[in-house]
Amino acid sequence: MKSAATDALFALERGLLATLQRRMPPEQSSAPLLEIVRALTLALSRGDISLQLHDEAEVPEGIESDGWPRVHREALVASGWLEGDQSVLVLSNNTLSWRRWHGAMQELELELQRRCFQAPIHATPHGSTSSRRTKTNDLSPEQQSAVHAIDHYGVVLLSGGPGTGKTSTVLHMLLRAFENQPKLRARLAAPTGKAARRLQDAIRSHPKTASLPCTTLHRLLEARPGGFGRHRRNPLPLDLLIVDEMSMVDLELGRALLSALPSHCQLVLVGDSAQLPPIGAGAVWQHLQEPAQNRRFNDGAITLTKVYRNRGALAQMSALLRDQGLKPFWSQLSSLPKTSNISVDYLKTKQLPEAVHAALIQHLDHLKARASALEIDAHGQPHQQQAQDLLRMLDALMVLCPRRRGPWGVDAVHQRLLDGSEPQRWPSGLPVLCSENQPELGLANGDLGIMVGEGAHQRALFLSSEPSGESRHALLHPARLRHLEPALALTIHKAQGCEMDKVLLLWPALDDRQSSSLLYTAMTRAKKQLLLFADPTALDLGRSTGSRHPEDQGKIVDE
């Protein structure tokens, strides 16, 4: 039986096909031509606005005819759908795109490139010496290049995987900018509240940057129904903006951000292109990191490769997955020593693994004990340091799932632990997720909190952001929160921007072309330890690699 999502995709595909046939009846129709529309529709449902049609391109979902991509390129040319200014498709350098998003992405690229080569207002004065500079001897040559770039480029692209020192590099870039212009109006932002607060915690280590506001992009742009309060006619009063976790920014948000920045404002974009693309259409960061695009920014584009944080097998295996894909990853995973900080169990069960259940029960007990000790004043406000310590306990452990539904989905975890109880019966200490932007409460979609108290005294503890960018811990009545969910487990998408000490990852059989990105994103959420629970049928190692099947080399448990 088809799901509602499948029905919606089928309806979208039919609608797009009907629009194309009405606006531009094809000169020649064929099965490969119809498959192209299906493949583009499926790609768009994942946020991809284009398909690769070069000879080495992987066959995309929706393509069934033989001869990909030659036959499909020929069908497109023969259809006449690529001709004229009114065509809805564009084929450029073997990349097939919807014209609407192709044009929007081109506009964004050109605007970023224009800004890149205009000197920032804090540009190094001619003839200045380095005697007053903050010492950067402890930085790698790559990091020093980034610090140097902020002196000369209006747009700086800083890319790197986990542990490569992106945050410490950003701190040195900020210090350099303030040395040149002490009254610089600077701000930091990220797509989610959790990512923004993690960035703010990192820059508080230096007195010159400790008070810099850091908020979500939606709050920065004053998001409201139908658009944003900040735009070309009402720009942000900024000289420098740093945006972290750029892999989560889609085309619409990227365009809104550029529209809201004054022409002189310097922009530093930071991210990891191997992370999951955004849910919305148009993966801006992944596009900018393509070699042809990246080169257009000259020395304003820097990639950090040296790993500083000692993450052991986590760093080794995430790099292997990123660079070589799933088959080598699964092949080498079970050969890791037992002392490594990654372990894997192959489980033939549709039930929540008992080890995951036991870990969550223990985690809940610790959170409940700390929540019950939280001091609350006569005005119903929590002790700020205790509240901060309590919320930081959320970073100790998290269960991640690729899907919300299914035997190993987020919903199944909460059903097992909470037995379907209503929110008013949720236990004290339960991690919760705000799943809608509520600027009037200082909350953003994706913010994590904790239930405190029970019954009439039940409240949700969150770190609330003020319009100024400052934050305070607040206890909120659940009735004030429009969409509150339990968060003992998160989807991998929802966990983007988070980092947890220990991650328990449930990995069922997936039919998803983003499996590699999903797994990489999940792995890089773990700072210290990853416990992977995998369905053996999910692993397609292939006999040609010479590797044994997981049933021959890993631990398989029937539960």
Coordinates of C-alpha atoms in Angstrom, one line a residue:
M1 CA 0.0 0.0 0.0
K2 CA 1.3 3.4 -1.0
S3 CA 2.0 6.0 1.8
A4 CA 0.6 9.5 1.8
A5 CA 4.0 10.8 0.9
T6 CA 4.2 8.5 -2.1
D7 CA 0.8 9.6 -3.2
A8 CA 1.9 13.2 -2.9
L9 CA 5.0 12.6 -4.9
F10 CA 3.0 10.8 -7.6
A11 CA 0.6 13.8 -7.8
L12 CA 3.5 16.2 -8.0
E13 CA 5.1 14.2 -10.8
R14 CA 1.8 14.1 -12.8
G15 CA 1.3 17.9 -12.2
L16 CA 4.8 18.7 -13.4
L17 CA 4.4 16.5 -16.4
A18 CA 1.1 18.0 -17.3
T19 CA 2.5 21.5 -17.0
L20 CA 5.4 20.7 -19.3
Q21 CA 3.2 19.0 -21.9
R22 CA 0.7 22.0 -21.8
R23 CA 3.3 24.7 -22.0
M24 CA 5.7 23.0 -24.3
P25 CA 4.3 19.9 -26.0
P26 CA 7.3 17.7 -26.7
E27 CA 8.4 17.4 -30.3
Q28 CA 9.1 13.8 -29.5
S29 CA 7.9 11.9 -26.5
S30 CA 9.4 8.7 -25.1
A31 CA 9.7 6.6 -21.9
P32 CA 13.2 8.1 -21.1
L33 CA 11.7 11.6 -21.3
L34 CA 9.0 10.8 -18.8
E35 CA 11.5 9.1 -16.6
I36 CA 13.5 12.3 -16.5
V37 CA 10.5 14.2 -15.1
R38 CA 10.0 11.4 -12.5
A39 CA 13.7 11.5 -11.5
L40 CA 13.7 15.3 -11.2
T41 CA 10.5 15.2 -9.1
L42 CA 12.0 12.6 -6.7
A43 CA 15.2 14.7 -6.5
L44 CA 13.2 17.8 -5.7
S45 CA 11.4 15.9 -2.9
R46 CA 14.8 15.4 -1.3
G47 CA 15.8 19.1 -1.8
D48 CA 17.9 18.5 -4.9
I49 CA 17.2 21.0 -7.7
S50 CA 19.3 19.2 -10.4
L51 CA 20.4 15.9 -11.8
Q52 CA 23.9 15.0 -13.1
L53 CA 23.8 13.6 -16.7
H54 CA 27.5 13.1 -17.3
D55 CA 28.6 9.7 -18.4
E56 CA 29.9 8.6 -15.0
A57 CA 26.8 9.8 -13.2
E58 CA 25.0 7.3 -10.9
V59 CA 21.6 6.2 -12.2
P60 CA 19.1 8.3 -10.2
E61 CA 15.9 7.0 -8.6
G62 CA 13.1 7.0 -11.1
I63 CA 15.2 5.9 -14.1
E64 CA 14.3 2.4 -15.4
S65 CA 15.3 2.4 -19.1
D66 CA 18.7 1.2 -20.2
G67 CA 21.3 3.6 -21.7
W68 CA 21.5 6.1 -18.9
P69 CA 22.4 8.9 -19.3
R70 CA 23.0 9.0 -23.1
V71 CA 19.5 7.9 -24.0
H72 CA 18.0 10.4 -21.6
R73 CA 20.1 13.3 -22.9
E74 CA 19.1 12.5 -26.4
A75 CA 15.4 12.3 -25.4
L76 CA 15.7 15.7 -23.8
V77 CA 17.2 17.3 -26.8
A78 CA 14.7 15.7 -29.2
S79 CA 11.8 16.9 -27.0
G80 CA 12.6 20.6 -27.5
W81 CA 12.1 21.2 -23.7
L82 CA 15.6 22.8 -23.4
E83 CA 15.0 25.4 -26.1
G84 CA 13.9 29.0 -25.6
D85 CA 13.7 31.4 -22.7
Q86 CA 10.3 30.0 -21.7
S87 CA 11.6 26.5 -21.2
V88 CA 11.3 25.1 -17.6
L89 CA 14.5 23.0 -17.8
V90 CA 18.1 23.9 -18.2
L91 CA 20.9 21.6 -19.3
S92 CA 24.3 23.2 -18.5
N93 CA 27.6 21.2 -18.3
N94 CA 25.7 18.0 -18.1
T95 CA 23.7 19.3 -15.1
L96 CA 19.9 19.3 -15.6
S97 CA 18.0 21.8 -13.5
W98 CA 14.6 23.3 -13.1
R99 CA 15.0 26.8 -14.7
R100 CA 13.4 28.6 -11.7
W101 CA 15.9 27.2 -9.1
H102 CA 18.8 27.3 -11.6
G103 CA 18.3 31.0 -12.1
A104 CA 17.9 31.6 -8.3
M105 CA 21.1 29.7 -7.5
Q106 CA 23.0 31.6 -10.2
E107 CA 21.9 34.9 -8.8
L108 CA 23.1 33.8 -5.3
E109 CA 26.4 32.7 -6.7
L110 CA 27.0 36.0 -8.5
E111 CA 26.1 38.1 -5.5
L112 CA 28.4 36.1 -3.3
Q113 CA 31.2 36.5 -5.8
R114 CA 30.6 40.2 -6.2
R115 CA 30.8 40.6 -2.4
C116 CA 33.8 38.4 -2.1
F117 CA 36.1 40.7 -4.0
Q118 CA 35.2 43.9 -2.2
A119 CA 37.5 44.8 0.7
P120 CA 35.9 44.6 4.2
I121 CA 35.6 47.9 6.1
H122 CA 38.2 46.5 8.6
A123 CA 40.7 45.7 5.8
T124 CA 44.3 45.8 6.9
P125 CA 45.6 49.3 6.5
H126 CA 48.3 49.7 3.8
G127 CA 51.8 49.3 5.3
S128 CA 50.6 48.0 8.7
T129 CA 52.8 45.6 10.5
S130 CA 52.0 42.4 12.2
S131 CA 53.5 43.5 15.6
R132 CA 50.1 44.1 17.1
R133 CA 48.5 40.9 15.7
T134 CA 47.1 38.2 17.9
K135 CA 49.6 35.3 17.7
T136 CA 48.6 32.5 15.3
N137 CA 51.6 30.3 15.6
D138 CA 49.5 27.6 17.1
L139 CA 47.3 27.5 14.0
S140 CA 47.9 25.3 11.0
P141 CA 48.8 26.8 7.6
E142 CA 45.2 26.2 6.5
Q143 CA 43.8 28.0 9.6
Q144 CA 46.3 30.9 9.1
S145 CA 45.1 31.2 5.5
A146 CA 41.5 31.7 6.8
V147 CA 42.6 34.3 9.3
H148 CA 44.5 36.1 6.5
A149 CA 41.5 35.9 4.2
I150 CA 39.3 37.9 6.6
D151 CA 41.6 40.8 6.0
H152 CA 41.0 40.9 2.3
Y153 CA 37.8 39.2 1.2
G154 CA 34.2 40.3 1.6
V155 CA 33.0 36.7 1.6
V156 CA 35.1 33.8 3.2
L157 CA 34.1 30.2 2.8
L158 CA 35.5 28.0 5.6
S159 CA 34.9 24.3 5.1
G160 CA 36.0 21.3 7.2
G161 CA 35.0 18.1 8.8
P162 CA 34.5 17.5 12.6
G163 CA 37.6 18.1 14.7
T164 CA 39.4 20.2 12.1
G165 CA 39.4 23.4 14.2
K166 CA 36.7 25.4 12.4
T167 CA 35.4 27.0 15.6
S168 CA 38.9 28.0 16.9
T169 CA 39.6 29.4 13.4
V170 CA 36.5 31.5 13.6
L171 CA 37.6 32.8 17.0
H172 CA 40.9 33.9 15.6
M173 CA 39.2 35.5 12.5
L174 CA 37.0 37.5 14.8
L175 CA 39.9 38.7 16.9
R176 CA 41.7 39.8 13.8
A177 CA 38.7 41.7 12.6
F178 CA 38.3 43.5 15.9
E179 CA 42.0 44.4 16.0
N180 CA 41.5 46.3 12.7
Q181 CA 38.1 47.8 13.7
P182 CA 37.3 47.7 17.5
K183 CA 33.8 49.1 16.9
L184 CA 32.9 46.5 14.4
R185 CA 29.2 45.5 14.5
A186 CA 29.5 41.7 14.4
R187 CA 27.0 38.9 14.9
L188 CA 27.0 35.1 14.7
A189 CA 24.1 32.8 13.5
A190 CA 23.3 29.2 12.7
P191 CA 20.2 27.5 11.2
T192 CA 19.2 25.9 14.6
G193 CA 19.1 27.2 18.2
K194 CA 21.3 24.3 19.3
A195 CA 24.0 25.0 16.7
A196 CA 23.9 28.7 17.5
R197 CA 24.3 28.2 21.2
R198 CA 27.2 25.7 20.7
L199 CA 28.9 28.3 18.6
Q200 CA 28.3 31.0 21.2
D201 CA 29.7 28.8 24.0
A202 CA 32.9 28.3 21.9
I203 CA 33.6 32.0 21.4
R204 CA 33.0 32.9 25.0
S205 CA 36.5 31.7 25.8
H206 CA 37.9 35.1 24.9
P207 CA 36.8 38.4 26.5
K208 CA 36.7 40.3 23.2
T209 CA 34.1 38.0 21.7
A210 CA 32.3 36.7 24.8
S211 CA 29.4 39.2 24.5
L212 CA 28.8 38.8 20.8
P213 CA 25.2 37.8 20.1
C214 CA 24.6 34.5 18.5
T215 CA 21.1 33.4 17.3
T216 CA 19.2 31.4 14.7
L217 CA 19.0 32.7 11.2
H218 CA 15.3 32.9 11.4
R219 CA 15.4 35.1 14.5
L220 CA 18.2 37.2 13.0
L221 CA 16.1 37.8 9.9
E222 CA 12.9 38.4 12.0
A223 CA 11.0 35.5 10.4
R224 CA 7.2 36.0 10.3
P225 CA 4.3 34.4 8.4
G226 CA 4.9 35.1 4.7
G227 CA 8.5 36.3 4.9
F228 CA 11.1 38.1 6.9
G229 CA 11.2 41.5 8.6
R230 CA 14.8 42.0 7.5
H231 CA 15.3 42.5 3.7
R232 CA 16.8 44.9 1.2
R233 CA 14.7 47.8 2.3
N234 CA 15.2 47.1 6.0
P235 CA 18.8 45.6 6.2
L236 CA 20.6 44.3 9.3
P237 CA 22.9 46.9 11.0
L238 CA 26.0 44.7 10.7
D239 CA 29.5 45.0 9.4
L240 CA 30.4 41.3 9.9
L241 CA 28.2 38.1 10.0
I242 CA 29.4 34.6 10.6
V243 CA 27.1 31.7 9.8
D244 CA 27.8 28.2 11.0
E245 CA 26.3 24.9 9.9
M246 CA 25.8 26.2 6.3
S247 CA 25.1 22.6 5.1
M248 CA 21.6 23.1 6.5
V249 CA 20.8 26.4 4.6
D250 CA 18.5 26.0 1.6
L251 CA 18.3 28.3 -1.4
E252 CA 15.3 30.3 -0.1
L253 CA 17.0 31.0 3.2
G254 CA 20.3 31.8 1.6
R255 CA 18.7 34.4 -0.7
A256 CA 16.8 35.9 2.2
L257 CA 20.0 36.3 4.1
L258 CA 21.9 38.0 1.3
S259 CA 18.9 40.3 0.7
A260 CA 19.0 41.4 4.4
L261 CA 22.8 42.2 4.5
P262 CA 24.0 45.8 3.7
S263 CA 26.4 45.8 0.7
H264 CA 29.4 46.5 2.9
C265 CA 28.8 43.6 5.3
Q266 CA 31.4 40.9 5.4
L267 CA 30.1 37.4 5.4
V268 CA 31.9 34.3 6.7
L269 CA 30.2 31.0 5.9
V270 CA 31.3 27.8 7.8
G271 CA 30.2 24.2 7.2
D272 CA 30.9 20.6 6.2
S273 CA 29.7 19.7 2.7
A274 CA 29.5 16.0 3.6
Q275 CA 26.6 16.6 6.0
L276 CA 23.0 16.0 5.0
P277 CA 21.7 18.6 2.6
P278 CA 18.9 20.9 3.8
I279 CA 15.3 19.7 3.7
G280 CA 14.3 22.7 1.5
A281 CA 15.1 22.9 -2.2
G282 CA 18.7 23.9 -3.1
A283 CA 21.7 22.8 -1.1
V284 CA 23.6 26.1 -1.1
W285 CA 26.8 25.0 0.8
Q286 CA 27.2 21.8 -1.1
H287 CA 26.9 23.7 -4.4
L288 CA 29.5 26.3 -3.3
Q289 CA 31.9 23.5 -2.4
E290 CA 31.9 22.0 -5.9
P291 CA 35.4 22.5 -7.2
A292 CA 34.4 24.8 -10.1
Q293 CA 32.4 27.1 -7.8
N294 CA 34.9 27.0 -5.0
R295 CA 37.8 28.2 -7.2
R296 CA 35.9 31.4 -8.1
F297 CA 36.4 32.6 -4.6
N298 CA 40.2 32.3 -4.9
D299 CA 42.0 32.4 -1.5
G300 CA 38.6 33.4 0.1
A301 CA 37.7 29.7 0.1
I302 CA 39.6 27.5 2.6
T303 CA 39.2 23.9 3.4
L304 CA 40.5 22.6 6.8
T305 CA 41.8 19.0 6.6
K306 CA 44.0 18.4 9.6
V307 CA 42.1 16.8 12.5
Y308 CA 42.9 18.2 16.0
R309 CA 40.3 16.6 18.2
N310 CA 41.3 13.2 19.3
R311 CA 38.2 11.2 18.2
G312 CA 40.0 7.9 17.6
A313 CA 38.1 5.5 15.3
L314 CA 35.2 8.0 15.0
A315 CA 37.5 10.3 13.0
Q316 CA 39.0 7.4 11.0
M317 CA 35.7 5.8 10.1
S318 CA 33.8 9.0 9.4
A319 CA 36.6 10.1 7.0
L320 CA 36.5 6.7 5.3
L321 CA 32.7 6.9 4.9
R322 CA 33.0 10.5 3.5
D323 CA 35.8 9.8 1.1
Q324 CA 35.0 6.2 -0.1
G325 CA 31.4 5.4 0.7
L326 CA 29.3 2.8 2.4
K327 CA 30.9 -0.5 1.2
P328 CA 34.4 0.2 2.5
F329 CA 32.9 1.6 5.7
W330 CA 30.9 -1.6 6.5
S331 CA 33.8 -3.8 5.3
Q332 CA 36.2 -2.3 7.9
L333 CA 33.8 -1.5 10.7
S334 CA 33.8 -5.0 12.3
S335 CA 37.6 -5.3 12.2
L336 CA 38.0 -2.4 14.6
P337 CA 39.5 -3.4 18.0
K338 CA 37.1 -3.8 20.9
T339 CA 38.8 -0.8 22.6
S340 CA 37.8 1.6 19.8
N341 CA 35.1 4.3 20.4
I342 CA 32.8 2.7 17.8
S343 CA 31.1 -0.6 18.3
V344 CA 28.5 -2.4 16.1
D345 CA 25.9 -5.0 16.9
Y346 CA 24.1 -6.7 14.0
L347 CA 20.6 -7.4 15.3
K348 CA 17.9 -9.6 13.7
T349 CA 14.9 -8.0 15.5
K350 CA 12.2 -5.4 14.9
Q351 CA 12.1 -4.6 18.6
L352 CA 14.0 -1.8 20.3
P353 CA 17.4 -3.3 21.3
E354 CA 17.5 -4.0 25.1
A355 CA 20.9 -2.3 25.3
V356 CA 19.3 0.9 24.0
H357 CA 16.3 0.6 26.3
A358 CA 18.5 0.1 29.3
A359 CA 20.7 3.1 28.4
L360 CA 17.7 5.4 28.0
I361 CA 16.2 4.3 31.3
Q362 CA 19.4 5.0 33.1
H363 CA 19.7 8.4 31.3
L364 CA 16.2 9.3 32.3
D365 CA 16.8 8.4 36.0
H366 CA 19.9 10.8 36.0
L367 CA 17.9 13.6 34.4
K368 CA 15.0 13.2 36.7
A369 CA 17.2 13.3 39.8
R370 CA 18.8 16.5 38.6
A371 CA 15.5 18.0 37.6
S372 CA 14.0 17.4 41.0
A373 CA 16.9 19.3 42.6
L374 CA 16.5 22.4 40.4
E375 CA 15.9 25.5 42.6
I376 CA 13.0 27.7 41.5
D377 CA 12.5 31.2 42.9
A378 CA 9.2 32.8 44.0
H379 CA 8.6 34.1 40.5
G380 CA 8.8 30.7 39.0
Q381 CA 12.3 31.3 37.5
P382 CA 15.0 28.6 37.7
H383 CA 18.4 29.0 39.2
Q384 CA 20.4 29.9 36.1
Q385 CA 23.6 27.9 36.7
Q386 CA 21.7 24.8 37.8
A387 CA 19.4 25.1 34.8
Q388 CA 22.4 25.3 32.5
D389 CA 24.0 22.3 34.1
L390 CA 20.7 20.3 33.7
L391 CA 20.4 21.2 30.0
R392 CA 24.0 20.2 29.4
M393 CA 23.2 16.7 30.6
L394 CA 21.3 16.3 27.4
D395 CA 24.6 16.2 25.6
A396 CA 25.6 13.1 27.5
L397 CA 23.6 10.6 25.4
M398 CA 21.2 10.6 22.4
V399 CA 19.5 7.9 20.4
L400 CA 19.4 8.7 16.6
C401 CA 17.3 7.1 13.9
P402 CA 17.2 7.7 10.2
R403 CA 13.4 7.7 10.2
R404 CA 10.5 8.8 12.4
R405 CA 8.3 5.8 11.7
G406 CA 9.0 2.1 11.5
P407 CA 10.2 -0.5 14.0
W408 CA 13.5 1.4 14.7
G409 CA 12.0 4.8 14.3
V410 CA 11.8 7.7 16.7
D411 CA 8.1 7.1 17.3
A412 CA 8.8 3.4 18.3
V413 CA 11.4 4.5 20.8
H414 CA 9.0 6.8 22.5
Q415 CA 6.2 4.3 22.4
R416 CA 8.4 1.8 24.2
L417 CA 9.6 4.3 26.9
L418 CA 6.5 6.4 27.4
D419 CA 3.8 3.9 26.4
G420 CA 1.8 6.5 24.5
S421 CA 1.2 8.7 27.5
E422 CA -0.2 12.2 27.0
P423 CA 2.1 15.2 27.5
Q424 CA 0.6 16.0 30.9
R425 CA 1.7 12.6 32.1
W426 CA 5.3 12.9 30.8
P427 CA 7.8 12.3 33.6
S428 CA 10.1 14.9 35.1
G429 CA 13.5 14.7 33.4
L430 CA 12.1 13.8 30.0
P431 CA 14.1 15.5 27.1
V432 CA 11.7 17.4 24.9
L433 CA 11.9 19.1 21.5
C434 CA 10.3 22.4 20.4
S435 CA 9.3 21.6 16.8
E436 CA 8.0 25.1 15.8
N437 CA 9.5 28.5 15.8
Q438 CA 8.0 30.6 18.6
P439 CA 9.9 33.9 18.6
E440 CA 7.6 35.3 21.3
L441 CA 9.0 32.7 23.7
G442 CA 12.6 33.0 22.3
L443 CA 12.4 29.4 21.0
A444 CA 13.4 28.0 17.6
N445 CA 12.3 24.8 15.8
G446 CA 14.8 22.2 17.0
D447 CA 15.5 23.6 20.5
L448 CA 15.9 20.9 23.1
G449 CA 14.6 21.2 26.7
I450 CA 13.7 19.1 29.7
M451 CA 10.4 18.5 31.6
V452 CA 10.6 19.7 35.2
G453 CA 8.0 18.7 37.8
E454 CA 4.8 16.8 37.3
G455 CA 1.0 17.4 37.4
A456 CA 0.0 21.0 38.1
H457 CA 3.7 21.9 38.6
Q458 CA 4.9 20.5 35.2
R459 CA 7.0 22.9 33.3
A460 CA 9.4 22.7 30.3
L461 CA 12.9 24.1 30.8
F462 CA 14.4 25.8 27.8
L463 CA 17.2 28.2 27.0
S464 CA 15.3 31.2 25.6
S465 CA 16.8 33.8 23.3
E466 CA 16.1 37.5 23.7
P467 CA 15.8 39.7 20.6
S468 CA 19.2 41.2 21.5
G469 CA 20.8 37.8 21.1
E470 CA 21.2 37.3 24.8
S471 CA 19.8 34.1 26.4
R472 CA 18.2 33.1 29.7
H473 CA 16.9 29.8 31.1
A474 CA 13.1 29.8 31.5
L475 CA 10.4 27.4 32.8
L476 CA 7.4 27.5 30.4
H477 CA 4.0 26.0 30.9
P478 CA 3.5 23.2 28.3
A479 CA 0.2 24.9 27.2
R480 CA 2.3 27.8 25.8
L481 CA 4.3 25.5 23.5
R482 CA 2.4 24.9 20.3
H483 CA 4.4 21.8 19.3
L484 CA 6.2 19.9 21.9
E485 CA 7.6 16.4 21.3
P486 CA 9.5 13.9 23.5
A487 CA 13.1 13.7 22.5
L488 CA 14.6 10.5 23.9
A489 CA 15.4 9.9 20.3
L490 CA 15.8 12.3 17.4
T491 CA 15.9 11.8 13.6
I492 CA 19.3 12.4 12.2
H493 CA 17.9 15.5 10.4
K494 CA 16.7 17.0 13.6
A495 CA 20.1 16.3 15.3
Q496 CA 22.1 18.4 12.8
G497 CA 23.9 21.1 14.7
C498 CA 24.0 19.0 17.9
E499 CA 27.0 17.2 19.5
M500 CA 26.6 14.5 22.1
D501 CA 29.2 12.5 24.1
K502 CA 27.6 9.2 23.3
V503 CA 25.4 8.4 20.3
L504 CA 23.3 5.2 20.0
L505 CA 22.4 4.8 16.4
L506 CA 19.6 2.6 15.2
W507 CA 20.3 1.6 11.5
P508 CA 17.5 -0.4 9.9
A509 CA 17.3 -1.5 6.2
L510 CA 17.0 1.7 4.1
D511 CA 16.1 2.3 0.5
D512 CA 17.6 5.8 0.5
R513 CA 20.2 7.3 -1.8
Q514 CA 21.2 9.6 1.0
S515 CA 22.2 6.7 3.2
S516 CA 25.9 7.7 3.1
S517 CA 25.1 11.3 4.1
L518 CA 22.7 10.1 6.8
L519 CA 25.2 7.8 8.4
Y520 CA 28.0 10.4 8.2
T521 CA 25.9 13.0 9.8
A522 CA 24.9 10.7 12.6
M523 CA 28.5 9.6 13.2
T524 CA 29.7 13.2 13.4
R525 CA 27.2 14.0 16.1
A526 CA 29.2 11.8 18.5
K527 CA 32.1 13.4 20.4
K528 CA 33.3 10.4 22.3
Q529 CA 31.5 7.2 21.5
L530 CA 29.2 5.7 18.9
L531 CA 27.2 2.5 19.5
L532 CA 25.8 1.3 16.2
F533 CA 22.9 -1.2 16.1
A534 CA 22.4 -2.4 12.5
D535 CA 20.0 -4.7 10.7
P536 CA 22.3 -7.1 8.7
T537 CA 20.0 -6.8 5.7
A538 CA 20.8 -3.1 5.6
L539 CA 24.4 -3.7 4.6
D540 CA 25.2 -4.2 0.9
L541 CA 28.9 -4.9 1.0
G542 CA 29.0 -6.7 -2.3
R543 CA 30.9 -10.0 -2.9
S544 CA 33.3 -8.3 -5.3
T545 CA 35.1 -6.5 -2.6
G546 CA 36.3 -9.7 -1.1
S547 CA 34.7 -8.8 2.2
R548 CA 32.8 -11.2 4.3
H549 CA 29.1 -10.6 5.0
P550 CA 28.5 -9.0 8.4
E551 CA 27.0 -12.4 9.5
D552 CA 30.4 -13.8 9.2
Q553 CA 32.4 -11.0 10.8
G554 CA 30.3 -9.1 13.3
K555 CA 28.2 -9.9 16.3
I556 CA 24.7 -11.0 15.3
V557 CA 22.0 -11.2 18.0
D558 CA 18.5 -12.6 17.7
E559 CA 16.2 -10.8 20.1

